[in-house]
XYZ file of N, CA and C in Angstrom:
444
model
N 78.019 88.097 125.982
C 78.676 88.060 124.682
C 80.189 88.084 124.884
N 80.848 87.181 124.256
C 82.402 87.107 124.415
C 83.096 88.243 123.244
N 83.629 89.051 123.651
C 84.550 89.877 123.157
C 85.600 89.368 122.348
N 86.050 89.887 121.562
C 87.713 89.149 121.011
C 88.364 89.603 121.741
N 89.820 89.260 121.936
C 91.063 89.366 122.895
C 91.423 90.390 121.709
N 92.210 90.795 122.339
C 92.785 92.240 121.879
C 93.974 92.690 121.108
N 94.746 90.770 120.588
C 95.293 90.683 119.390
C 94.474 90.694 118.254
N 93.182 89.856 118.316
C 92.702 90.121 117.332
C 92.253 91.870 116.793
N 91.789 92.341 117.791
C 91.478 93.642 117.236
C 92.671 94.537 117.289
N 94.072 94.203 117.654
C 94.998 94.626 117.224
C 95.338 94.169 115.277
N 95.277 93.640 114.881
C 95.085 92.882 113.723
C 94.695 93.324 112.960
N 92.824 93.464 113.515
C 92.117 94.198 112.496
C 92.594 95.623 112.518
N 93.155 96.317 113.256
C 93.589 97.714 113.099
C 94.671 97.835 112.458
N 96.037 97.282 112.219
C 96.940 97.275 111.956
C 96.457 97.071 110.266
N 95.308 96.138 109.674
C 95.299 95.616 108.390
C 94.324 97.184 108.281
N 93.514 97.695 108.968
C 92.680 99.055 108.341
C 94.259 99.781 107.836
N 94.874 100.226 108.824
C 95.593 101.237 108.328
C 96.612 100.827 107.128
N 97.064 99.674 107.500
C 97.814 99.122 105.961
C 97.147 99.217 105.037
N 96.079 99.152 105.398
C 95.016 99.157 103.911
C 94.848 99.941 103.167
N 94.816 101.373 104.621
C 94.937 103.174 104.096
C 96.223 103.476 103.462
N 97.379 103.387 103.631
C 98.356 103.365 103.493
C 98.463 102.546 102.278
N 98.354 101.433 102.194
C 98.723 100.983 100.437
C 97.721 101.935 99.523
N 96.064 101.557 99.933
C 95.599 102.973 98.900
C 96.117 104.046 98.671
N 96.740 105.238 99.766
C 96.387 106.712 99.480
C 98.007 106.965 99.651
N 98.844 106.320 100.533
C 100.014 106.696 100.157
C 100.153 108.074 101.481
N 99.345 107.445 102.527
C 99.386 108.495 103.277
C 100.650 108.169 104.950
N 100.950 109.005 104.800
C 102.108 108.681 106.196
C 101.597 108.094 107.352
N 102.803 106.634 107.401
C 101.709 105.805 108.845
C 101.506 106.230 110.103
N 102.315 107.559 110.425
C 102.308 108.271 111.644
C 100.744 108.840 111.719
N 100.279 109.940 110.084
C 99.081 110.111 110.361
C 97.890 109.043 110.570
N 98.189 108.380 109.614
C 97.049 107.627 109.661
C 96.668 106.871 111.095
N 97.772 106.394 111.646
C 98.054 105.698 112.970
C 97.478 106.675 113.698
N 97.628 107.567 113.917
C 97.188 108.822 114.757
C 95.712 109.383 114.721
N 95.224 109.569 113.204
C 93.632 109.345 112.745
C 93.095 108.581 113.687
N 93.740 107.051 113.364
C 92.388 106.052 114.070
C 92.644 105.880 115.545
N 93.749 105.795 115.745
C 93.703 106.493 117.644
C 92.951 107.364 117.935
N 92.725 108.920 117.322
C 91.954 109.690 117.903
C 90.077 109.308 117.647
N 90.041 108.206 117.267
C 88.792 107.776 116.485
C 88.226 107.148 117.691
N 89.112 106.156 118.654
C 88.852 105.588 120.070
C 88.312 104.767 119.874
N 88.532 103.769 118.873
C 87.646 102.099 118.521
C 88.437 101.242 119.461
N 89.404 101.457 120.034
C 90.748 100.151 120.072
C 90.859 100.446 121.279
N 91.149 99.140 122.238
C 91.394 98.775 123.402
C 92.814 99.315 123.593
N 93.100 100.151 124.684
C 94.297 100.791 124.860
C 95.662 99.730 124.580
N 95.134 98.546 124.917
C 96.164 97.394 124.994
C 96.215 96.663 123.695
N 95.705 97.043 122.546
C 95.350 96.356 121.429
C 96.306 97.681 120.547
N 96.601 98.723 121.055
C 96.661 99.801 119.996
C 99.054 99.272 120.114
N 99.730 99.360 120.987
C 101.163 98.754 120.798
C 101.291 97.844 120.123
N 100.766 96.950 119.999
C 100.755 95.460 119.013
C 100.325 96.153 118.018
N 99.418 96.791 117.237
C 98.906 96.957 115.944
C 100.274 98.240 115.483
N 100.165 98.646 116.343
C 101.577 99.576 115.561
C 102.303 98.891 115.509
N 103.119 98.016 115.968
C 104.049 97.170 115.753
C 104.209 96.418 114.874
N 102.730 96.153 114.447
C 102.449 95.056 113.500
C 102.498 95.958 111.849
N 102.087 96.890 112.039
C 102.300 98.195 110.849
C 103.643 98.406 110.472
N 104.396 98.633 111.454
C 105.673 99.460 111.108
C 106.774 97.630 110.646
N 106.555 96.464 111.753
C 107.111 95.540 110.628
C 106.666 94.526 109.526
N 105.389 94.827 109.179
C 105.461 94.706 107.601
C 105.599 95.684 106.809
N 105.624 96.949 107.065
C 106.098 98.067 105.949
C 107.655 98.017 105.544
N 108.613 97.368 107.359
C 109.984 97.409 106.912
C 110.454 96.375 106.088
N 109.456 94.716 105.951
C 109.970 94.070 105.703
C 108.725 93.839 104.054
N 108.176 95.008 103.847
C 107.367 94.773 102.715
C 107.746 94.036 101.764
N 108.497 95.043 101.155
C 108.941 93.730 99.469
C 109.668 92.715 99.255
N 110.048 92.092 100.586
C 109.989 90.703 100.858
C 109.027 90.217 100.604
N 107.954 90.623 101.234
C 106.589 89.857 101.863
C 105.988 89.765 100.240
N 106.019 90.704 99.386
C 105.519 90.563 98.212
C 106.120 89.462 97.230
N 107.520 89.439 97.261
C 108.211 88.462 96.670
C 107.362 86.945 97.289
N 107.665 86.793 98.129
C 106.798 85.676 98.666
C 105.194 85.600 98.244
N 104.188 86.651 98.067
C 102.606 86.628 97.927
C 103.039 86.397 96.211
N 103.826 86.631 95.438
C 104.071 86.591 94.373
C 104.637 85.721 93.713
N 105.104 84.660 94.301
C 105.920 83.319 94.400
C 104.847 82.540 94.781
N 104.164 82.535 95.437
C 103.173 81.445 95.829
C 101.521 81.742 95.373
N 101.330 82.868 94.931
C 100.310 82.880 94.212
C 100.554 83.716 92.933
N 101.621 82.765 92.254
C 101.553 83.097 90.683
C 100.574 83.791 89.547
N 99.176 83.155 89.896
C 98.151 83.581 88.781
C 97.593 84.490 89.108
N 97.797 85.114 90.323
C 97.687 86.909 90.843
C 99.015 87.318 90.720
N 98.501 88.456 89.665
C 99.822 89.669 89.538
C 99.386 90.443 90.911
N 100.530 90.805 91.850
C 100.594 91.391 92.943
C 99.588 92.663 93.084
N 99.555 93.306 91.786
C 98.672 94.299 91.946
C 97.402 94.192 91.691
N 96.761 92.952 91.261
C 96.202 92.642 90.854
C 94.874 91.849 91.951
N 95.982 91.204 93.291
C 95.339 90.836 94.624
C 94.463 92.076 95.280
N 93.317 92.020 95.470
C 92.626 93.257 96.134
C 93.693 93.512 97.368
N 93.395 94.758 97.743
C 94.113 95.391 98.614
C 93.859 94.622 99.831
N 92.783 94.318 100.296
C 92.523 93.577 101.821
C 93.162 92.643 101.614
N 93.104 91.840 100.526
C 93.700 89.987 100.672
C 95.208 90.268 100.949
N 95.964 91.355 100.044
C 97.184 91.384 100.069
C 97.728 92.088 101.457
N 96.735 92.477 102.118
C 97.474 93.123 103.507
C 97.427 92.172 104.617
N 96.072 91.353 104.605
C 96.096 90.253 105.021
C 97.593 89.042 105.057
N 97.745 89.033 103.953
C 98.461 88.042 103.597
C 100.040 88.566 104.064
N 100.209 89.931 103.895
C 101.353 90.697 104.838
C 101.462 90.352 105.952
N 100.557 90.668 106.893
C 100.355 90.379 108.148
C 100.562 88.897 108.409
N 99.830 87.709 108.210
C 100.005 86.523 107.921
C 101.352 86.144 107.814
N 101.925 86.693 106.642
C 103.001 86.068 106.500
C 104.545 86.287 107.722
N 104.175 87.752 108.222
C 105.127 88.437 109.095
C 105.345 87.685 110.727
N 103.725 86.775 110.934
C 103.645 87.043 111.926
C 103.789 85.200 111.582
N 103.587 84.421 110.798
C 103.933 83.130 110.801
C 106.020 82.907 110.829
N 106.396 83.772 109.610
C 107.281 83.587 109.552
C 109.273 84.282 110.680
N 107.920 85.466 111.608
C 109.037 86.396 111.858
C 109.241 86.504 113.232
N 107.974 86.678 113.433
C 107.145 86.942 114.523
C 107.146 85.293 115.720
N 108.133 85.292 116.343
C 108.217 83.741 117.263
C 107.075 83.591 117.955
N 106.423 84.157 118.516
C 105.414 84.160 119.722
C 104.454 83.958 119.353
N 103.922 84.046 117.976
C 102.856 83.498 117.450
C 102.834 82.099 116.688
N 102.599 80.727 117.150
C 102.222 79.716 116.575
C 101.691 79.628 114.961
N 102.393 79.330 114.128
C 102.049 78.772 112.716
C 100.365 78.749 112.593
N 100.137 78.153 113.559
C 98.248 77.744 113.204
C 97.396 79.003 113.491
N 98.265 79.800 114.864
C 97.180 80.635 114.981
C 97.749 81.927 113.918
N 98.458 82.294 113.390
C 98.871 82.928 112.453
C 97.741 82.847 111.393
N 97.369 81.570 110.729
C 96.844 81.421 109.698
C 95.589 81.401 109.998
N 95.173 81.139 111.149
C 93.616 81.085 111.514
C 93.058 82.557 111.759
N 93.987 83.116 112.354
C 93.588 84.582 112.779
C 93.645 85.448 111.176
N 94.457 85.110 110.219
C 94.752 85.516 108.933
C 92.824 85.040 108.048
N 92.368 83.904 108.500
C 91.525 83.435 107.925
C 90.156 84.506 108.642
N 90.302 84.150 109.762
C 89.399 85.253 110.577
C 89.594 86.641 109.716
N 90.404 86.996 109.670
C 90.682 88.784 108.958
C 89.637 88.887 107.335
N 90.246 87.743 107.098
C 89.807 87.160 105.415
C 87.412 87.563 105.654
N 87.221 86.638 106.583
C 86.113 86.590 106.938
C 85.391 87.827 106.999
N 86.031 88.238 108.318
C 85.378 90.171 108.438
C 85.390 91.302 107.210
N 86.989 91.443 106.792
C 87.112 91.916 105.754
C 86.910 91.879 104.273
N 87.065 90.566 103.942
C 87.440 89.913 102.491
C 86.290 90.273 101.595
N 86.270 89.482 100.825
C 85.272 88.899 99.969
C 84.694 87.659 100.459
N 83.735 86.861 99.270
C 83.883 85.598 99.919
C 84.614 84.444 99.470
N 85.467 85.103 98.541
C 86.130 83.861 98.321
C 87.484 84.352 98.843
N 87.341 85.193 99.715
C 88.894 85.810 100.318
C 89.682 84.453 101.115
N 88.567 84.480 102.316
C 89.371 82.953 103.254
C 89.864 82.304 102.458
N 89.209 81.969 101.278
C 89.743 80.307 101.108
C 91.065 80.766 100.368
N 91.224 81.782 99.150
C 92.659 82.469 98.421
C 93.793 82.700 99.867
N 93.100 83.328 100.906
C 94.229 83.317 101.922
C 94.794 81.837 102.738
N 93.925 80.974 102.846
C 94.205 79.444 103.204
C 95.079 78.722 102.312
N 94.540 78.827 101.314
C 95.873 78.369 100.057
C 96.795 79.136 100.432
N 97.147 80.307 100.058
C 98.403 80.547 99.610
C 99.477 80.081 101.253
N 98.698 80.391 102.213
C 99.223 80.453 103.496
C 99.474 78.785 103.797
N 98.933 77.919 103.532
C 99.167 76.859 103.618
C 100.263 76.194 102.709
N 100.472 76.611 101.456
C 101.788 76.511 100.580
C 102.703 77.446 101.405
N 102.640 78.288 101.994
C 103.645 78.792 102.352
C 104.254 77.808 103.670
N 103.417 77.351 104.084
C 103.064 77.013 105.620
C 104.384 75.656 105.076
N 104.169 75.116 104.072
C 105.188 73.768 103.485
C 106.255 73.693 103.064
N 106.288 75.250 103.309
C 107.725 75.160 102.680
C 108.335 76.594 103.557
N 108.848 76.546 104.797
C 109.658 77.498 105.795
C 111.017 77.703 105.131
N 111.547 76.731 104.332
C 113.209 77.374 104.355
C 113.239 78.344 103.322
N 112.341 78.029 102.759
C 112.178 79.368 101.496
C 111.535 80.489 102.072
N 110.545 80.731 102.678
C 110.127 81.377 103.676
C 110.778 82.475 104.139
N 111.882 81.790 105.265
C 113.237 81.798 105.669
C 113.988 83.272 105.306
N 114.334 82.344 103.910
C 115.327 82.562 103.344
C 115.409 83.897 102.557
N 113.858 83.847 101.933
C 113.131 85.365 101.308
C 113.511 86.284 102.127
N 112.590 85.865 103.555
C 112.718 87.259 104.475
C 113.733 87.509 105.358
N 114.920 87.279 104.961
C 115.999 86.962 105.962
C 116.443 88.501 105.967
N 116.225 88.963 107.020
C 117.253 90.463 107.562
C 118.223 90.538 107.737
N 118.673 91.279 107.045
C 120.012 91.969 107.074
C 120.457 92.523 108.186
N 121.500 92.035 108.362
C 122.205 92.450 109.680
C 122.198 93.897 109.781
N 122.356 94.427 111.119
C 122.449 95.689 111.077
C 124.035 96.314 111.302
């Protein structure tokens, strides 16, 4: 049986705890720390998923301006919690994130959609990610960081 590589299950860990964290409002140190002591995650999968936590939380309400711009007929709060953390992740790691390729961004985003979602999750995350996917300078331009 082939295993996933250990971005992906960096991924799926990073979207559990975002997930905890948009529900309960609980500090990402604990929660991060919870599912470490839980021992699901490949030692080498657990640096990437924190990483992946701490920059979509810094660059959050960017990322919403954008899920909110491109999928208009969802009010932001209104996106279930998985699609919209999904679509965090997705968007961070297409638009921010160099080392990850555009395609596999959205495929691995579609994969998340699959395990987690609903079933009409993939396809709401393929749209919006694919309008996003057409238009980078806006993209860009949303999530552009501020110098330090």
């Amino acid at each position: 049986m082939v295993t996933p590589d250990y971005r992906r299950e960096a991924r799926a860990l990073a979207l559990q705890i975002l997930y905890e964290v948009d529900c309960t409002d609980h500090p990402v140190a604990e929660v991060l720390r919870e599912r470490l002591e839980q021992g699901a995650s490949r030692p080498e999968a657990i640096p990437l998923a924190a990483r992946l936590v701490q920059s979509v939380l810094e660059i959050r309400p960017r990322l919403d301006v954008l899920i909110h711009r491109y999928a208009p007929e969802w009010p932001l709060d209104q996106i279930a919690i998985v699609d919209r953390n999904i679509l965090r992740i997705a968007i961070y790691e297409m638009a921010v994130d160099e080392a990850i390729p555009l395609k596999v961004a959205i495929n691995e985003a579609i994969e998340l959609a699959k395990t987690f979602g609903s079933e009409s999750t993939p396809r709401f995350i393929n749209g919006v990610l694919g309008t996003l996917a057409a238009r980078p300078d806006d993209v860009q331009a949303t999530l552009k960081l501020q110098p330090s």
